[in-house]
Amino acid sequence: MNRKAKNIAEQVVIVSNIFIVFLLLFESKLVVPGWLQSVGRMHPLLLHFPIVILFLALGMEFFRFKPAYFTNEFYRNFLNNLLLVGTLSAELTVIMGLFLSKEPGYSGEVLQWHKWSGVGIVFTVSLIYLFRNAIWYQAPVAKVAAVVSGLFLVVAGHYGSVLTHGENFITSPIIKLAPVALEQAVVFNDVIQPILEQKCVSCHNSEKLKGELMLTDRESILKGGKTGKLIVPGKPEISLLLQRIHLPLDEKKHMPPTGKVQLSPQEIMLLSLWVKGNADFTKKATDLPPNDSLRLIATSLFLPVQTTEETFDFAAADEETVKKLTTEYRTIAPLARESPALSVNFYNKNEFAAKKLEELSELKKQVVFLNLAKMPVKDADLRNISQFENLQKLDLNFTDITANGLKELTSLKQLKSLSISGTKVNFKELQPLMKAFKSLKTVSVWETELTPSEIQQLQKGNPGVQFIAGFRDDGSNPIKLNPPQVKNSSTIFNQPLLVQLSHPVKGVQIRYTTDGTEPDSVKSPIFNNQTLLKESTTIRAKAYKTGWFGSDEASFDFYKNSYKPDSVNLPLPLNRVHQAAGANTFFDGRLGTFNANSPAWANNWAGVRNNDLILVSEFKTPILLSSVGLRIMEEVETGIFPPESIEVWGGADKTKMKLIATFKPSIPSKMRTHLLAAVGGKFKPQTVSYLKIVAKPLQKIPEWHGSKGKTALLLVDEMFLN
């Protein structure tokens, strides 16, 4: 590193330390603007860099005064540059972290430990770098400083992982809880809570309270979060927990968020069944009815632990034979290490043939597990399966067999588990066969022709066999559909626009209105992708499907904008926090949102409070103007109001523009839900080459408001001409 760059970097080190002290002293008064929130969120991205650099630098610093290294010029220069880079990157990471910590959802003791250990790293390595050439800085001081800084690194890294992944992220793989016996298992404690801990608690705990929601105990779960109750006992279709889980993966509100480990289908089913069963926190698994779906699935989690491996009285197969019979579409593997028992799996139904089963005759004693799921197996093929005299587990899910063909398998005296889900088995043929299976313990029959009552009869007639029916949607517990989505790349248009609405669920019917009324499932027109808009329009839409609850309403505002100026400028400044893209903001086609965590909030809203919003535009070719609209945000609760007035000036000369129209938007008379709307209006057509739009912020917030008498904030993201 050359001397000039090094001097600049050293000055940045000192300035950054002063800035960090400033942030810490005034932390309680710190308000982070939207664009800095994005910088703060880069903290997790950058933090691994200084950790690696500093560990290497501190290790070299520890041994720096050894004679072999102390006199080595390359060692000294490399260590000096490495320590400087590590210090700078650590300072930047801490500054980002302090910005990130101001966002909602970060609090608690762990955050404080992480913050102060991170600050400790910066201060100690900065002191090491600045004073490492002092006379008093000798080997003992260097070693102590390196060890202390290293400890800060370890502590900061540990508490950072706790914030990100949860308290037991590191220790959970090595700390195994004793298995719970089925008789003692509580459904919530031993089935539901482990799912929440693995997939949800890392973002919803006392230290990281995303959405003001905590999922660590019963009271917090029942309390819910910022958006309302998490669960409605007995009603999974309207429980927020299930709604968020079932959202499309690319939906912003989908939980767990993209990038996190997602819930498995079985975990989703367990949560749904638990909520459907009134979300009981104390009930044991054995308190549920024997045929209850939640009990049947949960039971598989509490099977007795095998303390010893099962022994077999037959010899192992010849290794060369196993190798010869293993193909690309058929795998053969030992059931356990040094066990003679074999597991056989078939793949690719296009390559399957009865001959493939016949070929396994050389292994008829050793095959104890056979997986033929989704293969084109027919009743005639079951005779070949009967040759495996020690077969214990057979998977025939979604094959072409019938109950009549299962007669061939009654000779298998060791068969304990039979999976025939998704097949054509029926009650009439299956019932008389069951007594012939002497060792059978479990039979999977979900998605078959068997009705719930027929499965109950089978269970009653064969008490030693467990029939697994899974979850059956009988239509009595419909789930609420997601709202429709708009697929147009932009809802601003200057030519007739064909509206594109869609829904992630197949077979959904979208009903809509354009007259401001609420859509319903009977009278409102069905959306058929033929809706052509020629004027600004608000489309209100709902999704409907038989067996589902209709969705919440979605509202989409489409704006017509016939003209775009050739040049624009702002004579007066925008609010410091709401700069957006300056004068270009108002005709860039980018709409803002309400969500303060969204880039559309941080980047798309231009605002004023202390002066008027004045936009001057030029058109090289004169235009015939008949209307002006401003898309504004209204959020009364936070002091964001519509403009007090909008003036439209125009003419052929920039210095001689005349007042064309004045509009007085409606000002709220009480607290109301936030909204996004276009304000302005129409006027007699005027030919203009220059246009000036003046929007005046509300000078005095009404008396009924908590900020009465103060000037309101005015936010505008787009302007529309004709």
XYZ file of C-alpha atoms in Angstrom, residues 233-625:
393
model
C -58.295 -22.066 17.344
C -60.407 -24.440 15.294
C -60.170 -22.295 12.138
C -57.004 -22.932 10.124
C -58.572 -21.276 7.072
C -58.467 -17.820 8.704
C -55.406 -18.278 10.925
C -52.591 -15.934 9.926
C -49.994 -18.648 10.613
C -51.433 -20.941 7.929
C -52.155 -18.084 5.522
C -48.515 -16.957 5.557
C -47.226 -20.518 5.161
C -49.438 -21.158 2.114
C -48.492 -17.966 0.276
C -46.377 -18.442 -2.881
C -42.653 -18.627 -2.125
C -41.954 -15.418 -4.051
C -44.621 -13.522 -2.075
C -42.987 -11.046 0.324
C -45.149 -12.128 3.287
C -44.523 -15.869 2.770
C -43.138 -17.537 5.886
C -40.487 -18.715 6.417
C -38.967 -16.058 4.143
C -37.099 -16.979 0.975
C -33.575 -18.112 1.856
C -34.654 -19.801 5.101
C -35.273 -23.547 5.429
C -38.895 -24.110 4.410
C -41.521 -26.198 6.185
C -41.963 -29.735 4.895
C -45.433 -30.907 3.744
C -45.707 -33.051 6.889
C -44.871 -30.061 9.124
C -47.472 -27.903 7.368
C -50.049 -30.656 7.823
C -49.195 -31.019 11.522
C -49.623 -27.273 12.110
C -52.929 -27.264 10.203
C -54.292 -30.240 12.129
C -53.186 -28.749 15.448
C -54.951 -25.433 14.746
C -57.999 -27.316 13.448
C -58.082 -29.248 16.753
C -58.463 -25.953 18.675
C -54.692 -25.424 19.124
C -54.588 -27.179 22.499
C -51.354 -26.611 24.455
C -51.797 -29.348 27.080
C -53.358 -32.346 25.326
C -51.282 -35.525 25.042
C -50.987 -37.428 21.795
C -52.743 -40.401 23.383
C -55.700 -38.175 24.372
C -56.617 -37.854 20.693
C -58.969 -40.430 19.111
C -57.134 -43.507 17.692
C -58.049 -42.560 14.111
C -57.285 -38.855 14.486
C -54.957 -37.751 11.667
C -52.813 -35.651 14.008
C -52.338 -38.596 16.338
C -51.499 -40.983 13.504
C -48.822 -38.698 12.069
C -47.452 -37.707 15.474
C -47.218 -41.351 16.546
C -44.540 -41.954 13.930
C -42.357 -39.394 15.742
C -42.396 -41.366 18.966
C -41.704 -44.926 17.877
C -39.606 -46.840 20.409
C -35.886 -46.303 19.953
C -34.097 -49.373 18.639
C -31.403 -50.145 21.185
C -29.908 -52.991 19.199
C -29.756 -53.750 15.528
C -32.043 -56.467 14.284
C -30.264 -59.739 13.603
C -31.014 -62.009 10.663
C -30.495 -65.765 10.342
C -29.492 -65.705 6.679
C -26.095 -65.177 5.107
C -25.032 -62.075 3.222
C -25.343 -62.060 -0.556
C -22.320 -62.371 -2.787
C -20.810 -58.903 -3.357
C -20.274 -59.538 -7.056
C -23.929 -60.525 -7.456
C -25.095 -57.324 -5.754
C -22.747 -55.287 -7.914
C -23.991 -57.019 -11.087
C -27.667 -56.404 -10.245
C -27.198 -52.733 -9.309
C -28.050 -50.519 -12.282
C -28.721 -46.881 -13.015
C -32.434 -47.399 -12.287
C -32.185 -49.971 -9.475
C -30.121 -49.493 -6.339
C -29.252 -52.273 -3.888
C -27.726 -51.403 -0.551
C -27.230 -52.996 2.898
C -29.962 -52.108 5.368
C -27.280 -51.322 7.955
C -23.532 -51.557 8.214
C -22.341 -55.178 8.092
C -25.960 -56.369 7.909
C -26.864 -59.142 5.434
C -30.289 -57.531 4.859
C -30.708 -55.525 1.659
C -32.833 -52.562 0.597
C -33.876 -52.325 -3.086
C -35.190 -49.151 -4.758
C -36.479 -48.793 -8.318
C -36.373 -45.533 -10.318
C -37.606 -44.348 -13.736
C -40.909 -46.021 -14.560
C -40.059 -45.957 -18.275
C -37.262 -48.449 -17.630
C -39.298 -50.762 -15.401
C -40.411 -54.238 -16.520
C -41.447 -57.460 -14.773
C -38.098 -58.928 -15.771
C -36.394 -56.451 -13.439
C -38.057 -58.167 -10.476
C -37.327 -61.667 -11.731
C -33.630 -60.805 -11.943
C -33.531 -60.375 -8.174
C -34.227 -64.075 -7.509
C -30.563 -64.528 -6.517
C -31.251 -62.167 -3.576
C -34.610 -63.607 -2.530
C -33.406 -64.295 1.040
C -31.598 -60.994 1.600
C -34.177 -58.402 0.356
C -36.111 -57.064 3.374
C -37.147 -53.678 1.984
C -38.513 -53.145 -1.530
C -39.543 -49.738 -2.885
C -41.626 -49.804 -6.079
C -43.485 -46.507 -5.532
C -44.761 -44.891 -8.750
C -43.580 -47.813 -10.876
C -46.053 -49.386 -13.393
C -46.441 -52.482 -11.197
C -49.527 -54.605 -11.930
C -51.200 -57.469 -10.079
C -49.304 -60.023 -12.175
C -45.980 -58.618 -10.931
C -46.834 -59.318 -7.300
C -46.102 -63.020 -7.811
C -42.441 -62.099 -8.380
C -42.472 -60.112 -5.141
C -43.709 -63.130 -3.174
C -40.316 -64.796 -3.735
C -38.668 -62.481 -1.200
C -39.334 -64.686 1.819
C -37.835 -62.282 4.383
C -39.447 -59.108 3.035
C -40.519 -56.830 5.917
C -41.393 -53.538 4.233
C -43.021 -53.082 0.818
C -43.844 -49.734 -0.826
C -46.413 -49.991 -3.644
C -47.687 -46.419 -3.428
C -49.207 -45.071 -6.660
C -48.792 -48.288 -8.605
C -51.430 -50.066 -10.734
C -52.158 -52.914 -8.307
C -55.576 -53.784 -6.837
C -56.593 -55.469 -3.606
C -57.277 -58.656 -5.553
C -53.608 -58.873 -6.559
C -52.473 -58.582 -2.942
C -53.444 -62.239 -2.427
C -50.006 -63.130 -3.819
C -48.379 -61.413 -0.849
C -50.161 -63.274 1.957
C -47.395 -65.895 1.905
C -44.863 -63.295 3.138
C -44.697 -64.227 6.824
C -42.261 -61.421 7.739
C -44.138 -58.541 6.065
C -44.729 -55.828 8.686
C -45.304 -52.660 6.662
C -47.345 -52.332 3.455
C -47.854 -49.032 1.607
C -50.664 -49.043 -0.972
C -51.598 -45.350 -1.028
C -52.764 -43.930 -4.332
C -53.716 -47.369 -5.690
C -57.059 -48.839 -6.818
C -57.624 -50.996 -3.729
C -61.225 -51.155 -2.510
C -62.892 -52.215 0.704
C -64.755 -55.226 -0.689
C -61.563 -56.979 -1.840
C -59.210 -55.744 0.897
C -61.269 -56.622 3.982
C -61.211 -60.445 3.649
C -57.477 -60.408 2.867
C -56.328 -58.662 6.040
C -56.584 -61.734 8.303
C -54.203 -63.605 5.996
C -51.324 -61.181 6.739
C -49.950 -62.647 9.969
C -47.205 -60.100 10.828
C -48.575 -56.879 9.351
C -48.345 -53.844 11.661
C -48.996 -50.807 9.435
C -50.879 -50.222 6.177
C -50.825 -46.840 4.399
C -54.057 -46.253 2.462
C -54.313 -42.494 1.874
C -55.645 -41.282 -1.496
C -57.411 -44.577 -2.239
C -61.070 -45.384 -2.865
C -61.490 -46.302 0.796
C -63.866 -43.983 2.646
C -63.232 -42.857 6.251
C -65.965 -45.186 7.501
C -64.474 -48.146 5.593
C -61.049 -47.416 7.062
C -62.652 -47.383 10.512
C -64.182 -50.786 9.826
C -60.797 -52.151 8.753
C -59.212 -50.743 11.904
C -61.917 -52.245 14.097
C -61.648 -55.635 12.443
C -57.836 -55.658 12.641
C -56.874 -54.068 15.985
C -53.238 -55.154 15.658
C -52.778 -53.211 12.413
C -52.487 -49.442 12.174
C -54.187 -47.996 9.085
C -52.666 -44.660 8.060
C -55.176 -42.563 6.132
C -53.434 -39.177 6.333
C -55.307 -35.907 5.991
C -58.403 -35.997 3.806
C -59.888 -32.711 2.637
C -63.620 -33.372 2.610
C -64.489 -29.761 1.798
C -65.769 -29.030 5.297
C -62.648 -27.068 6.228
C -61.883 -24.839 3.247
C -58.786 -22.640 3.176
C -58.926 -18.996 2.228
C -57.536 -18.144 -1.210
C -54.780 -15.595 -1.679
C -55.861 -12.349 -3.370
C -55.372 -12.043 -7.150
C -52.123 -10.545 -8.449
C -51.456 -8.020 -11.206
C -48.898 -9.151 -13.795
C -48.548 -5.950 -15.845
C -44.982 -4.660 -15.615
C -46.375 -1.202 -14.847
C -49.833 0.145 -14.047
C -49.050 3.449 -15.768
C -49.858 3.592 -19.490
C -50.080 6.037 -22.390
C -51.689 3.638 -24.903
C -54.718 1.349 -24.329
C -53.586 -1.308 -21.825
C -54.684 -4.949 -21.636
C -55.013 -5.798 -17.936
C -53.218 -8.938 -16.751
C -54.467 -10.511 -13.513
C -53.467 -13.967 -12.285
C -53.622 -16.352 -9.342
C -51.118 -19.035 -8.234
C -53.844 -21.633 -7.613
C -55.125 -23.428 -10.714
C -58.839 -23.330 -11.505
C -59.468 -20.067 -9.654
C -62.124 -17.692 -10.957
C -61.313 -13.979 -10.638
C -64.274 -11.596 -10.333
C -63.733 -7.845 -10.655
C -65.362 -4.409 -10.803
C -64.302 -1.047 -12.209
C -67.127 1.107 -10.809
C -65.882 1.271 -7.222
C -68.214 -1.436 -5.880
C -66.994 -4.532 -4.049
C -66.781 -7.622 -6.292
C -68.868 -10.698 -5.405
C -69.009 -14.299 -6.599
C -72.323 -13.995 -8.475
C -72.949 -10.640 -10.134
C -69.471 -9.296 -10.780
C -67.978 -10.057 -14.219
C -65.443 -12.870 -14.559
C -61.966 -11.701 -15.531
C -61.046 -13.233 -18.924
C -57.848 -11.366 -19.871
C -59.810 -9.200 -22.325
C -60.159 -6.059 -20.193
C -58.759 -3.096 -22.137
C -58.231 0.192 -20.283
C -58.249 3.547 -22.044
C -58.649 5.797 -18.988
C -57.345 5.782 -15.427
C -59.238 3.019 -13.624
C -59.288 1.264 -10.253
C -59.885 -2.474 -10.529
C -61.156 -4.293 -7.440
C -60.828 -8.067 -7.645
C -61.425 -11.243 -5.602
C -60.570 -14.881 -6.247
C -63.116 -17.703 -5.912
C -62.959 -21.492 -6.191
C -65.285 -24.286 -5.128
C -64.215 -25.734 -1.779
C -62.235 -22.625 -0.801
C -63.109 -19.411 0.983
C -63.060 -16.432 -1.355
C -59.955 -14.279 -1.131
C -59.630 -10.854 0.410
C -60.131 -8.029 -2.030
C -57.186 -6.751 -4.063
C -57.315 -3.240 -5.488
C -55.161 -2.164 -8.434
C -54.901 1.460 -9.595
C -54.133 1.912 -13.297
C -53.100 5.422 -14.341
C -53.158 6.954 -17.803
C -50.363 9.436 -18.523
C -50.415 10.786 -22.072
C -47.378 13.061 -21.934
C -43.861 12.974 -20.569
C -41.953 16.300 -20.415
C -38.694 16.738 -22.309
C -37.128 18.393 -19.269
C -38.077 18.907 -15.614
C -36.601 20.824 -12.683
C -37.387 21.675 -9.070
C -36.806 25.344 -8.122
C -37.241 24.526 -4.398
C -35.571 21.678 -2.463
C -37.186 18.400 -1.452
C -37.318 17.218 2.137
C -33.906 15.870 3.216
C -35.222 12.362 3.890
C -37.496 12.077 0.835
C -35.288 12.893 -2.133
C -36.204 9.936 -4.371
C -34.848 10.670 -7.897
C -35.294 14.428 -7.645
C -37.312 16.047 -10.443
C -37.186 12.826 -12.489
C -39.195 11.027 -9.784
C -42.531 12.244 -11.086
C -42.330 10.731 -14.577
C -40.189 7.598 -14.066
C -43.123 5.148 -13.886
C -42.067 3.859 -10.455
C -44.775 3.823 -7.796
C -44.148 3.916 -4.062
C -45.644 1.738 -1.302
C -46.670 2.045 2.349
C -44.083 -0.451 3.586
C -41.214 1.465 5.180
C -38.973 -1.633 4.799
C -39.468 -1.691 1.028
C -37.085 -0.033 -1.442
C -40.196 1.448 -3.096
C -40.786 3.411 0.112
C -37.179 4.471 0.481
C -36.544 5.397 -3.162
C -39.805 6.394 -4.863
C -41.378 9.077 -2.646
C -40.420 12.740 -3.034
C -41.543 14.921 -0.145
C -41.757 18.494 1.111
C -42.773 20.071 4.404
C -41.019 23.433 4.770
C -41.724 24.741 1.269
C -44.021 24.162 -1.707
C -43.444 21.311 -4.141
C -42.881 23.125 -7.464
C -42.177 21.260 -10.686
C -41.409 23.155 -13.898
C -41.607 21.153 -17.155
C -40.824 21.910 -20.785
C -42.319 20.311 -23.923
C -40.383 20.884 -27.147
C -43.582 20.134 -29.043
C -46.605 21.969 -27.526
C -49.244 19.698 -25.951
C -52.989 20.081 -25.450
C -53.416 19.640 -21.694
